[in-house]
Tab-separated table of C-alpha atoms in Angstrom:
chain	number	residue	atom	x	y	z
L	1	MET	CA	21.790	29.128	-50.275
L	2	HIS	CA	18.295	29.248	-52.064
L	3	LEU	CA	17.455	25.867	-53.634
L	4	ALA	CA	14.719	26.784	-56.500
L	5	GLY	CA	15.034	23.376	-58.238
L	6	PRO	CA	13.969	20.122	-57.614
L	7	LEU	CA	14.071	18.992	-53.684
L	8	GLY	CA	17.383	18.292	-53.390
L	9	SER	CA	19.176	19.937	-56.124
L	10	LEU	CA	22.314	22.602	-55.788
L	11	PRO	CA	23.283	25.396	-57.641
L	12	LEU	CA	26.069	24.274	-60.448
L	13	PRO	CA	28.743	26.855	-58.827
L	14	PHE	CA	27.808	25.023	-55.419
L	15	THR	CA	28.822	21.786	-56.448
L	16	MET	CA	31.790	22.637	-58.440
L	17	THR	CA	33.339	24.805	-55.038
L	18	GLN	CA	32.543	21.874	-53.254
L	19	ASN	CA	34.312	19.044	-55.020
L	20	LYS	CA	37.504	21.656	-55.220
L	21	ALA	CA	37.311	21.998	-51.306
L	22	SER	CA	37.021	18.164	-50.900
L	23	SER	CA	39.833	17.205	-53.751
L	24	THR	CA	42.438	19.418	-51.652
L	25	GLY	CA	41.382	17.351	-48.165
L	26	ALA	CA	43.221	15.054	-46.100
L	27	PRO	CA	43.728	11.616	-47.465
L	28	GLY	CA	40.570	9.624	-46.026
L	29	HIS	CA	38.586	12.865	-46.060
L	30	LYS	CA	34.993	11.848	-46.981
L	31	ARG	CA	33.319	13.312	-49.620
L	32	LEU	CA	30.187	14.158	-47.682
L	33	ASP	CA	30.262	15.997	-44.573
L	34	ILE	CA	28.168	17.936	-42.096
L	35	SER	CA	29.241	21.106	-43.550
L	36	ASN	CA	28.755	20.549	-46.905
L	37	ILE	CA	25.366	18.455	-46.821
L	38	ASN	CA	22.259	19.872	-48.331
L	39	PRO	CA	21.706	22.971	-45.783
L	40	SER	CA	17.677	22.470	-46.170
L	41	VAL	CA	18.282	18.831	-44.520
L	42	LEU	CA	20.440	20.320	-41.579
L	43	GLU	CA	16.846	23.133	-41.295
L	44	ALA	CA	14.383	20.572	-41.366
L	45	LYS	CA	13.217	19.357	-37.774
L	46	TYR	CA	10.608	16.623	-37.120
L	47	ALA	CA	10.290	16.615	-33.085
L	48	VAL	CA	7.718	13.132	-32.575
L	49	ARG	CA	11.252	10.930	-33.689
L	50	GLY	CA	13.597	13.224	-32.132
L	51	GLU	CA	15.876	13.016	-28.996
L	52	LEU	CA	13.588	11.644	-26.927
L	53	ALA	CA	11.855	9.258	-29.117
L	54	ILE	CA	15.508	7.966	-29.673
L	55	LYS	CA	16.018	7.894	-26.074
L	56	SER	CA	12.451	6.149	-25.527
L	57	GLU	CA	13.348	3.586	-27.567
L	58	LYS	CA	17.149	2.463	-25.773
L	59	TYR	CA	15.387	2.265	-22.662
L	60	ARG	CA	12.932	0.103	-24.167
L	61	GLU	CA	16.003	-2.033	-25.408
L	62	GLU	CA	17.452	-2.290	-21.407
L	63	LEU	CA	13.879	-3.191	-20.197
L	64	GLU	CA	13.993	-6.091	-22.825
L	65	LYS	CA	17.745	-6.925	-22.058
L	66	GLY	CA	16.053	-7.267	-18.169
L	67	ASP	CA	17.729	-4.260	-16.848
L	68	SER	CA	15.926	-3.594	-13.606
L	69	LYS	CA	17.588	-0.377	-12.376
L	70	LEU	CA	14.404	1.916	-14.426
L	71	PRO	CA	11.791	3.282	-12.363
L	72	PHE	CA	9.294	1.781	-14.458
L	73	ASP	CA	8.771	-1.494	-16.268
L	74	THR	CA	7.109	-0.652	-19.779
L	75	VAL	CA	8.123	2.253	-21.968
L	76	ILE	CA	4.807	3.875	-23.128
L	77	SER	CA	5.502	5.487	-26.981
L	78	ALA	CA	2.873	8.144	-26.463
L	79	ASN	CA	5.053	10.482	-29.058
L	80	ILE	CA	3.983	9.751	-32.268
L	81	GLY	CA	0.239	8.337	-33.523
L	82	ASN	CA	1.497	4.625	-34.877
L	83	PRO	CA	-1.823	2.634	-33.431
L	84	GLN	CA	-0.529	-0.867	-33.633
L	85	GLN	CA	2.894	-0.398	-32.060
L	86	LEU	CA	0.463	0.131	-29.146
L	87	ASP	CA	-1.221	-3.117	-29.214
L	88	GLN	CA	-4.375	-1.541	-31.713
L	89	LYS	CA	-5.663	-5.292	-33.244
L	90	PRO	CA	-5.655	-5.190	-37.371
L	91	ILE	CA	-9.112	-5.477	-38.807
L	92	THR	CA	-9.517	-8.916	-39.819
L	93	PHE	CA	-11.197	-7.979	-43.069
L	94	PHE	CA	-8.644	-5.917	-43.894
L	95	ARG	CA	-5.438	-8.355	-42.881
L	96	GLN	CA	-7.521	-11.396	-44.656
L	97	VAL	CA	-7.961	-9.562	-47.871
L	98	LEU	CA	-4.471	-8.228	-47.757
L	99	SER	CA	-3.083	-11.429	-47.028
L	100	LEU	CA	-4.875	-12.977	-50.854
L	101	LEU	CA	-3.451	-10.345	-52.480
L	102	GLU	CA	0.137	-11.053	-51.082
L	103	ASN	CA	-0.171	-14.780	-51.803
L	104	PRO	CA	-3.236	-15.567	-54.465
L	105	MET	CA	-2.245	-19.344	-54.646
L	106	LEU	CA	-4.217	-19.033	-51.696
L	107	LEU	CA	-7.591	-18.602	-53.490
L	108	GLU	CA	-7.153	-21.855	-55.181
L	109	HIS	CA	-8.526	-23.119	-52.109
L	110	PRO	CA	-11.407	-21.145	-51.186
L	111	ASP	CA	-12.497	-24.438	-48.798
L	112	VAL	CA	-9.650	-24.347	-46.471
L	113	LEU	CA	-9.677	-20.756	-46.105
L	114	ILE	CA	-13.922	-21.002	-45.667
L	115	LYS	CA	-14.115	-24.251	-43.216
L	116	SER	CA	-10.061	-24.280	-42.042
L	117	LEU	CA	-9.558	-20.723	-41.799
L	118	GLY	CA	-12.114	-18.439	-40.660
L	119	TYR	CA	-12.289	-16.706	-43.934
L	120	LYS	CA	-15.663	-15.486	-45.346
L	121	PRO	CA	-17.230	-15.548	-49.216
L	122	ASP	CA	-16.912	-11.709	-49.089
L	123	VAL	CA	-13.029	-11.809	-48.681
L	124	ILE	CA	-12.251	-14.036	-51.341
L	125	GLU	CA	-14.353	-12.162	-53.695
L	126	ARG	CA	-12.975	-8.762	-52.299
L	127	ALA	CA	-9.476	-10.281	-52.887
L	128	GLN	CA	-10.541	-11.636	-56.191
L	129	SER	CA	-12.092	-8.461	-57.361
L	130	LEU	CA	-8.923	-6.496	-56.075
L	131	LEU	CA	-6.820	-8.971	-58.083
L	132	GLU	CA	-8.823	-8.270	-61.662
L	133	ASP	CA	-7.837	-4.742	-60.849
L	134	VAL	CA	-4.273	-4.454	-60.276
L	135	LYS	CA	-3.378	-8.077	-61.363
L	136	SER	CA	-0.635	-8.414	-58.544
L	137	VAL	CA	0.829	-6.118	-55.758
L	138	GLY	CA	4.428	-7.090	-56.446
L	139	ALA	CA	3.604	-5.386	-60.061
L	140	TYR	CA	3.865	-1.407	-60.722
L	141	SER	CA	0.316	0.713	-61.199
L	142	GLN	CA	-0.358	3.291	-62.736
L	143	SER	CA	1.305	6.470	-61.480
L	144	LYS	CA	-1.715	8.342	-60.036
L	145	GLY	CA	-2.937	4.554	-58.472
L	146	ALA	CA	-4.810	1.706	-59.762
L	147	THR	CA	-8.113	2.601	-61.615
L	148	GLY	CA	-10.463	0.425	-59.869
L	149	ILE	CA	-9.239	1.711	-56.394
L	150	ARG	CA	-9.028	5.464	-57.292
L	151	GLU	CA	-13.127	4.904	-58.021
L	152	SER	CA	-13.891	2.936	-55.047
L	153	VAL	CA	-12.678	6.110	-53.411
L	154	ALA	CA	-14.583	8.400	-55.685
L	155	ARG	CA	-17.733	6.470	-54.495
L	156	PHE	CA	-16.594	6.809	-50.722
L	157	ILE	CA	-16.533	10.515	-51.296
L	158	GLU	CA	-19.377	11.209	-53.236
L	159	ARG	CA	-21.518	8.801	-50.320
L	160	ARG	CA	-19.624	10.955	-47.408
L	161	ASP	CA	-19.934	14.142	-49.144
L	162	GLY	CA	-23.621	14.233	-51.412
L	163	PHE	CA	-21.369	15.593	-54.473
L	164	PRO	CA	-20.214	13.613	-57.277
L	165	ALA	CA	-16.357	12.822	-57.293
L	166	ASP	CA	-13.910	12.283	-60.222
L	167	PRO	CA	-11.689	9.140	-60.357
L	168	GLU	CA	-9.546	11.193	-62.555
L	169	LEU	CA	-8.690	14.003	-60.209
L	170	ILE	CA	-8.012	11.099	-57.100
L	171	HIS	CA	-4.250	10.438	-56.555
L	172	MET	CA	-3.049	7.637	-54.482
L	173	SER	CA	0.438	8.023	-51.998
L	174	ALA	CA	2.860	6.805	-50.105
L	175	GLY	CA	0.780	8.199	-46.929
L	176	ALA	CA	-1.106	11.057	-46.579
L	177	SER	CA	2.853	12.144	-46.314
L	178	GLY	CA	3.479	11.386	-49.490
L	179	GLY	CA	0.533	13.785	-50.995
L	180	VAL	CA	2.036	16.387	-48.538
L	181	ASN	CA	5.840	15.950	-50.342
L	182	THR	CA	4.141	16.062	-54.126
L	183	LEU	CA	2.204	19.069	-52.800
L	184	MET	CA	4.721	21.082	-51.451
L	185	GLN	CA	6.927	20.140	-54.567
L	186	ILE	CA	4.448	21.754	-57.088
L	187	ILE	CA	3.546	24.886	-55.035
L	188	CYS	CA	6.508	26.030	-53.666
L	189	ALA	CA	8.646	27.477	-56.918
L	190	GLY	CA	11.495	29.382	-54.878
L	191	SER	CA	12.970	30.467	-51.663
L	192	ASP	CA	10.625	33.581	-51.535
L	193	SER	CA	7.488	30.864	-51.946
L	194	GLY	CA	5.388	30.932	-48.783
L	195	VAL	CA	2.641	28.243	-46.934
L	196	LEU	CA	0.257	29.671	-44.240
L	197	VAL	CA	0.731	26.685	-41.342
L	198	PRO	CA	-1.110	26.713	-38.367
L	199	ILE	CA	0.646	26.849	-34.761
L	200	PRO	CA	1.171	24.464	-33.354
L	201	GLN	CA	0.740	21.896	-36.261
L	202	TYR	CA	2.250	18.216	-37.311
L	203	PRO	CA	6.324	18.774	-37.961
L	204	LEU	CA	5.406	17.102	-41.468
L	205	TYR	CA	4.502	20.914	-42.919
L	206	THR	CA	7.952	22.432	-41.331
L	207	ALA	CA	10.180	20.213	-42.180
L	208	THR	CA	8.844	19.536	-46.082
L	209	LEU	CA	9.220	23.113	-46.550
L	210	ALA	CA	12.293	23.425	-44.935
L	211	LEU	CA	13.432	20.763	-47.218
L	212	MET	CA	12.360	23.080	-50.069
L	213	ASN	CA	13.740	26.294	-48.948
L	214	ALA	CA	10.444	27.495	-48.747
L	215	LYS	CA	9.075	29.854	-46.007
L	216	VAL	CA	6.713	28.818	-43.359
L	217	VAL	CA	4.364	31.542	-42.654
L	218	PRO	CA	2.562	30.868	-39.469
L	219	TYR	CA	-0.631	31.802	-37.958
L	220	LEU	CA	-1.965	30.633	-34.260
L	221	LEU	CA	-4.760	28.805	-33.520
L	222	GLU	CA	-7.058	30.193	-30.939
L	223	GLU	CA	-6.313	27.992	-27.805
L	224	SER	CA	-9.195	29.470	-25.822
L	225	ASN	CA	-11.419	28.628	-28.395
L	226	GLN	CA	-11.122	25.117	-28.720
L	227	TRP	CA	-7.798	25.245	-30.541
L	228	GLY	CA	-10.374	26.806	-33.550
L	229	THR	CA	-8.716	28.654	-36.451
L	230	ASP	CA	-8.752	32.425	-35.789
L	231	LEU	CA	-9.410	34.489	-39.248
L	232	THR	CA	-8.137	37.540	-37.748
L	233	ALA	CA	-5.075	35.876	-36.947
L	234	ILE	CA	-4.329	34.135	-40.227
L	235	LYS	CA	-5.128	37.656	-42.167
L	236	GLU	CA	-2.357	39.246	-39.898
L	237	ALA	CA	0.023	36.395	-41.168
L	238	HIS	CA	-0.927	36.527	-44.815
L	239	ALA	CA	-0.294	40.291	-44.901
L	240	LYS	CA	2.900	40.159	-42.363
L	241	ALA	CA	4.438	37.909	-44.834
L	242	LYS	CA	3.423	39.736	-48.086
L	243	SER	CA	4.774	43.074	-46.450
L	244	GLU	CA	7.960	40.850	-46.065
L	245	GLY	CA	8.157	40.035	-49.715
L	246	VAL	CA	7.036	36.528	-49.568
L	247	ASP	CA	4.554	35.220	-52.326
L	248	VAL	CA	2.059	33.176	-49.990
L	249	ARG	CA	0.493	30.344	-51.840
L	250	ALA	CA	-0.998	28.081	-50.266
L	251	ILE	CA	-2.764	27.789	-46.384
L	252	VAL	CA	-2.645	24.421	-44.532
L	253	ILE	CA	-5.611	23.020	-42.254
L	254	ILE	CA	-5.287	20.030	-40.157
L	255	ASN	CA	-9.193	19.256	-39.120
L	256	PRO	CA	-9.181	17.388	-37.131
L	257	GLY	CA	-6.627	18.983	-35.400
L	258	ASN	CA	-3.014	17.639	-34.720
L	259	PRO	CA	-1.504	17.718	-32.407
L	260	THR	CA	-4.376	19.691	-30.725
L	261	GLY	CA	-7.339	17.531	-31.523
L	262	ALA	CA	-9.520	19.985	-32.153
L	263	CYS	CA	-12.323	19.499	-35.106
L	264	LEU	CA	-13.509	22.936	-36.857
L	265	THR	CA	-16.852	24.209	-37.657
L	266	SER	CA	-18.486	24.247	-40.722
L	267	GLU	CA	-18.151	28.355	-40.275
L	268	GLU	CA	-14.643	28.449	-39.421
L	269	ILE	CA	-14.462	26.012	-42.662
L	270	LYS	CA	-16.080	28.870	-44.819
L	271	GLU	CA	-14.276	31.436	-43.603
L	272	VAL	CA	-11.230	29.999	-44.595
L	273	LEU	CA	-12.511	29.101	-48.023
L	274	GLU	CA	-13.501	32.742	-48.394
L	275	PHE	CA	-10.407	34.133	-47.225
L	276	ALA	CA	-8.682	31.084	-49.849
L	277	ALA	CA	-11.187	32.603	-52.228
L	278	ASP	CA	-9.787	36.182	-51.859
L	279	GLU	CA	-6.728	35.881	-51.378
L	280	LYS	CA	-6.094	32.923	-54.224
L	281	LEU	CA	-4.392	30.318	-52.273
L	282	VAL	CA	-4.767	26.818	-52.213
L	283	VAL	CA	-6.095	24.971	-49.711
L	284	ILE	CA	-4.352	22.407	-48.387
L	285	ALA	CA	-6.990	19.894	-46.297
L	286	ASP	CA	-5.276	17.156	-44.205
L	287	GLU	CA	-8.426	15.227	-43.177
L	288	VAL	CA	-6.427	11.875	-41.807
L	289	TYR	CA	-8.531	11.892	-38.742
L	290	GLN	CA	-12.161	12.466	-39.902
L	291	THR	CA	-13.569	9.646	-38.492
L	292	ASN	CA	-11.725	10.004	-34.993
L	293	ILE	CA	-14.405	12.705	-33.945
L	294	PHE	CA	-15.919	12.333	-30.566
L	295	GLU	CA	-17.635	15.325	-30.833
L	296	GLY	CA	-20.284	16.341	-33.379
L	297	ASP	CA	-20.006	15.512	-37.150
L	298	PHE	CA	-17.082	15.437	-39.391
L	299	LYS	CA	-17.612	17.802	-42.239
L	300	SER	CA	-14.943	17.998	-44.807
L	301	PHE	CA	-13.732	21.223	-46.645
L	302	ARG	CA	-14.486	19.704	-50.122
L	303	LYS	CA	-18.157	19.370	-49.118
L	304	SER	CA	-18.376	23.015	-47.420
L	305	LEU	CA	-16.372	24.188	-50.763
L	306	HIS	CA	-19.197	22.509	-52.966
L	307	GLU	CA	-22.098	24.070	-51.193
L	308	LEU	CA	-20.252	27.323	-51.364
L	309	GLN	CA	-20.096	26.547	-54.996
L	310	ALA	CA	-23.594	25.668	-55.380
L	311	SER	CA	-24.605	29.456	-54.045
L	312	GLY	CA	-24.044	30.897	-57.617
L	313	SER	CA	-21.706	33.810	-57.021
L	314	GLY	CA	-18.816	32.254	-59.190
L	315	LYS	CA	-16.877	33.645	-55.997
L	316	TYR	CA	-15.622	30.153	-55.107
L	317	ASP	CA	-15.330	28.441	-58.885
L	318	ASP	CA	-11.596	28.539	-58.957
L	319	VAL	CA	-10.618	28.244	-55.593
L	320	GLU	CA	-8.139	25.040	-55.550
L	321	LEU	CA	-8.760	22.495	-52.809
L	322	ALA	CA	-6.498	19.391	-52.146
L	323	SER	CA	-7.822	16.983	-49.431
L	324	LEU	CA	-5.785	14.127	-48.023
L	325	HIS	CA	-6.295	11.570	-45.806
L	326	SER	CA	-4.708	7.764	-44.776
L	327	THR	CA	-5.319	4.592	-43.816
L	328	SER	CA	-3.132	5.283	-40.773
L	329	LYS	CA	-5.503	6.930	-38.438
L	330	GLY	CA	-8.730	6.050	-37.711
L	331	MET	CA	-9.601	2.824	-36.444
L	332	VAL	CA	-7.743	1.795	-39.375
L	333	GLY	CA	-4.292	2.093	-37.758
L	334	GLU	CA	-2.438	0.343	-40.386
L	335	CYS	CA	0.932	3.134	-40.322
L	336	GLY	CA	3.464	0.625	-42.025
L	337	HIS	CA	1.412	0.170	-45.572
L	338	ARG	CA	1.684	3.821	-46.119
L	339	GLY	CA	-1.613	4.059	-47.882
L	340	GLY	CA	-3.343	7.139	-48.652
L	341	TYR	CA	-4.545	9.712	-51.600
L	342	PHE	CA	-5.099	13.123	-52.284
L	343	GLU	CA	-8.043	14.616	-54.383
L	344	LEU	CA	-7.595	17.746	-56.323
L	345	LEU	CA	-10.273	20.318	-57.049
L	346	GLY	CA	-10.087	23.591	-59.208
L	347	PHE	CA	-6.269	23.272	-60.904
L	348	ASP	CA	-5.048	24.077	-63.593
L	349	GLN	CA	-5.338	21.197	-66.512
L	350	GLU	CA	-1.673	21.979	-67.517
L	351	VAL	CA	-0.554	21.938	-63.412
L	352	LEU	CA	-2.598	18.922	-63.244
L	353	GLN	CA	-0.120	17.511	-66.071
L	354	GLN	CA	2.956	18.529	-64.344
L	355	ILE	CA	1.434	16.390	-60.984
L	356	LEU	CA	0.858	13.792	-62.348
L	357	LYS	CA	4.926	13.859	-64.229
L	358	LEU	CA	6.080	14.507	-60.612
L	359	ILE	CA	4.114	11.062	-59.224
L	360	SER	CA	5.290	9.472	-61.823
L	361	ILE	CA	8.889	9.804	-61.507
L	362	GLN	CA	8.056	8.258	-58.385
L	363	LEU	CA	6.981	5.209	-60.224
L	364	CYS	CA	3.675	4.440	-58.265
L	365	PRO	CA	3.159	4.315	-54.416
L	366	PRO	CA	2.904	0.933	-52.461
L	367	VAL	CA	-0.089	-1.072	-54.345
L	368	ILE	CA	-0.814	-3.235	-51.049
L	369	GLY	CA	-1.153	0.007	-49.510
L	370	GLN	CA	-3.359	1.302	-52.285
L	371	ALA	CA	-5.602	-2.032	-51.623
L	372	LEU	CA	-5.941	-1.308	-48.083
L	373	VAL	CA	-7.131	2.140	-48.940
L	374	SER	CA	-9.997	0.766	-51.249
L	375	LEU	CA	-10.718	-1.888	-48.227
L	376	MET	CA	-10.809	1.057	-45.964
L	377	VAL	CA	-13.504	3.384	-48.323
L	378	GLU	CA	-15.473	0.499	-49.026
L	379	PRO	CA	-15.386	-1.718	-45.595
L	380	PRO	CA	-17.952	-4.780	-45.469
L	381	THR	CA	-22.149	-3.512	-45.323
L	382	PRO	CA	-24.661	-4.500	-43.286
L	383	GLY	CA	-26.122	-8.063	-44.248
L	384	SER	CA	-22.482	-9.137	-45.481
L	385	PRO	CA	-20.869	-11.994	-44.106
L	386	SER	CA	-17.926	-10.122	-42.575
L	387	TYR	CA	-19.879	-7.276	-41.606
L	388	ASP	CA	-20.412	-8.096	-37.907
L	389	LEU	CA	-17.306	-8.725	-36.932
L	390	TYR	CA	-15.827	-5.677	-38.515
L	391	LYS	CA	-18.668	-3.495	-36.830
L	392	SER	CA	-17.535	-5.133	-33.448
L	393	GLU	CA	-13.957	-4.671	-33.625
L	394	TYR	CA	-14.058	-0.994	-35.477
L	395	ASP	CA	-16.550	0.133	-32.872
L	396	ALA	CA	-14.018	-1.422	-30.145
L	397	ILE	CA	-11.182	0.423	-31.084
L	398	PHE	CA	-13.461	3.699	-31.519
L	399	ASN	CA	-14.513	3.448	-27.915
L	400	GLY	CA	-11.634	2.258	-26.411
L	401	LEU	CA	-9.786	4.968	-27.514
L	402	HIS	CA	-12.626	7.758	-26.467
L	403	LYS	CA	-12.097	5.702	-22.850
L	404	ARG	CA	-8.470	6.338	-22.687
L	405	ALA	CA	-8.638	10.035	-24.311
L	406	MET	CA	-10.836	10.367	-21.209
L	407	ALA	CA	-8.775	9.193	-18.587
L	408	LEU	CA	-6.121	10.875	-19.893
L	409	TYR	CA	-7.638	14.002	-19.718
L	410	SER	CA	-9.360	13.672	-16.250
L	411	ALA	CA	-5.784	12.574	-15.074
L	412	PHE	CA	-4.710	16.290	-16.333
L	413	GLU	CA	-7.665	17.914	-14.588
L	414	LYS	CA	-5.852	16.714	-11.045
L	415	MET	CA	-2.798	18.076	-12.055
L	416	GLU	CA	-1.464	21.368	-10.505
L	417	GLY	CA	-1.059	23.708	-13.155
L	418	VAL	CA	-2.151	21.708	-15.667
L	419	ASP	CA	-4.846	22.939	-18.315
L	420	CYS	CA	-6.221	20.632	-21.240
L	421	GLN	CA	-9.175	21.251	-23.861
L	422	LYS	CA	-11.718	18.215	-24.011
L	423	PRO	CA	-10.969	15.499	-26.545
L	424	ALA	CA	-12.975	16.318	-29.471
L	425	GLY	CA	-10.660	14.450	-32.053
L	426	SER	CA	-8.226	12.734	-33.183
L	427	MET	CA	-6.036	11.030	-31.323
L	428	TYR	CA	-4.283	13.767	-29.202
L	429	LEU	CA	-4.284	15.804	-26.139
L	430	PHE	CA	-2.211	19.139	-26.046
L	431	PRO	CA	-2.164	20.576	-22.672
L	432	THR	CA	-0.431	23.646	-21.609
L	433	ILE	CA	1.644	23.476	-18.639
L	434	THR	CA	2.759	25.632	-16.449
L	435	LEU	CA	5.878	25.433	-14.295
L	436	PRO	CA	7.438	26.631	-11.301
L	437	LYS	CA	10.009	29.376	-11.727
L	438	LYS	CA	12.893	27.212	-10.547
L	439	ALA	CA	11.992	24.376	-13.127
L	440	LEU	CA	12.387	27.681	-15.602
L	441	GLU	CA	15.982	28.223	-14.035
L	442	GLU	CA	16.965	24.413	-14.325
L	443	ALA	CA	16.017	24.187	-17.757
L	444	LYS	CA	17.726	27.450	-18.557
L	445	LYS	CA	20.972	25.983	-16.675
L	446	GLN	CA	20.748	22.618	-18.901
L	447	GLY	CA	20.314	23.886	-22.084
L	448	LYS	CA	17.123	22.844	-22.685
L	449	LYS	CA	13.803	24.782	-23.265
L	450	PRO	CA	11.346	24.153	-20.734
L	451	ASP	CA	8.530	21.601	-22.159
L	452	GLU	CA	11.443	19.914	-23.408
L	453	PHE	CA	13.309	19.487	-19.808
L	454	TYR	CA	9.866	18.326	-18.577
L	455	CYS	CA	9.042	15.970	-20.989
L	456	ASP	CA	12.607	14.697	-20.462
L	457	ARG	CA	12.117	14.418	-17.129
L	458	MET	CA	9.064	12.627	-17.184
L	459	LEU	CA	10.301	10.273	-19.616
L	460	ASP	CA	13.425	9.168	-16.982
L	461	ALA	CA	10.836	8.813	-14.418
L	462	THR	CA	8.254	7.351	-15.998
L	463	GLY	CA	8.561	5.185	-19.377
L	464	VAL	CA	6.127	7.634	-20.859
L	465	CYS	CA	7.381	9.453	-24.016
L	466	VAL	CA	5.340	12.660	-25.436
L	467	VAL	CA	6.797	15.585	-27.315
L	468	ALA	CA	7.318	19.106	-25.971
L	469	GLY	CA	4.791	21.438	-27.322
L	470	SER	CA	7.779	23.271	-28.991
L	471	GLY	CA	8.403	20.981	-31.242
L	472	PHE	CA	4.852	21.410	-32.884
L	473	GLY	CA	4.930	25.258	-32.285
L	474	GLN	CA	3.170	27.239	-29.774
L	475	LYS	CA	2.059	30.908	-28.667
L	476	GLU	CA	5.113	32.776	-26.745
L	477	GLY	CA	5.139	32.629	-23.361
L	478	THR	CA	3.209	29.282	-23.018
L	479	LEU	CA	4.409	25.839	-22.606
L	480	HIS	CA	2.719	22.604	-23.712
L	481	PHE	CA	3.082	18.597	-24.748
L	482	ARG	CA	1.165	16.497	-27.128
L	483	THR	CA	0.719	12.733	-26.030
L	484	THR	CA	-1.343	9.948	-27.905
L	485	PHE	CA	-3.704	7.905	-26.040
L	486	LEU	CA	-3.637	5.109	-27.854
L	487	ALA	CA	-1.498	2.922	-25.589
L	488	PRO	CA	-3.861	0.131	-23.692
L	489	GLY	CA	-5.187	0.202	-20.650
L	490	THR	CA	-5.329	3.715	-18.162
L	491	GLU	CA	-2.915	2.837	-15.959
L	492	TRP	CA	0.106	4.637	-17.329
L	493	THR	CA	-1.749	7.967	-16.896
L	494	GLY	CA	-1.540	7.226	-13.035
L	495	ARG	CA	2.537	7.498	-13.623
L	496	ILE	CA	1.971	11.153	-14.885
L	497	VAL	CA	0.060	12.072	-12.310
L	498	LYS	CA	2.848	11.399	-9.680
L	499	PHE	CA	5.217	12.355	-11.722
L	500	HIS	CA	3.706	15.570	-11.832
L	501	GLU	CA	3.377	15.903	-8.267
L	502	LYS	CA	6.725	14.940	-7.779
L	503	PHE	CA	8.103	17.764	-10.467
L	504	MET	CA	6.050	20.208	-8.670
L	505	ASP	CA	7.148	19.658	-5.257
L	506	GLU	CA	10.444	19.506	-6.435
L	507	PHE	CA	11.127	22.772	-7.925
L	508	ARG	CA	8.249	24.684	-6.353
């Protein structure tokens, strides 16, 4: 069934047929069952919150009830980038400002805030400034976001890239995911619409395209080249899809990578932009991990595009670029506040109006999340009262992530049949695993994919929940798993090493 209208819409004949079928059902028959709900929902898959994640939560509940039968005493949720679930502490400046936005009456007692509660004067000033803009975090903002907050994002982008940014082209969103959903609804016009998606990829993209009843056009990243983009693979995937009648409209790039942790070079970025210019593709640059860089510096797709446009060739003037960022990652880690934005460059003015209409239907993204975005892009500056604490907290989070990333990488180096790229960025490692033949046979016997079988056994033995590589897509004949390195401490990495040794011995 092809869904060519808005998300979740169904052609009228389908609806009428299902009504008739339901009316003849047995007494008490439900109007909805698994056979008649939107088939695109059935097609969508989201591995990071799949069966293993559900199983790990059951184990967590058993431990909280005092169950001592499990072979571990804690569950490590290494399946999803959810920093504060894994004890990453909120940035004090951010939470203090947000507390005043949620309860502005506190601003009537600045002396108590400063002398008794440890608030700094710049916390109070920032809260007052944000309240002047939004009036109340309990009220709707403009559909694309509060004006002053979008202006703060524009200033951040200009400082980062060295090129001016227009607040009118910036749209606040409920995390980066909200922006992805909006963009895909605009881009995908029917069941023949296709989007180039990197493999392995964050399953948000394949799941969203499934909901749109649109086509995923997979292109393989090059594992032997630090999971970088392979222009030849992109071109081949594009040509194959076009030959099959797919209207390829956009290309997704995740940089730094999820699940791979890869950081693209300037040359790789420019190659993608050149290909997009040649083939008239919208570029969706998912850059939510831009501060999670352990090697080198982050360079945005936006900056590279402006540099190419500055050459004066005219080739890149009409490239459409959507760049996404979020408060959920980096050192902020405020996933639950659902703050994010996307910036649009090169889009037709009438298309921009339709995007505005679409986000207006959703009213506005969470205003408290918008405020958090403003704090993320304009944190305390050197010399300000809150700067020293902010800097020490930020650096501690970054250094802790790097330490745990290297500890996990070192653990993988010790494990037979495991190969992993050195941590470069993001919050994840995506090691290759080579399993014995007997393990492959046992997985088949149990009706599981080999990497899922391995990850399931790991959870049962260690309490560490990771995600099988098949949940992200992987080159045929290879096996992987993705793990975060967000959990505190490094003790749990030893659990994985011991499990792997026993697993290999069992199936050797």
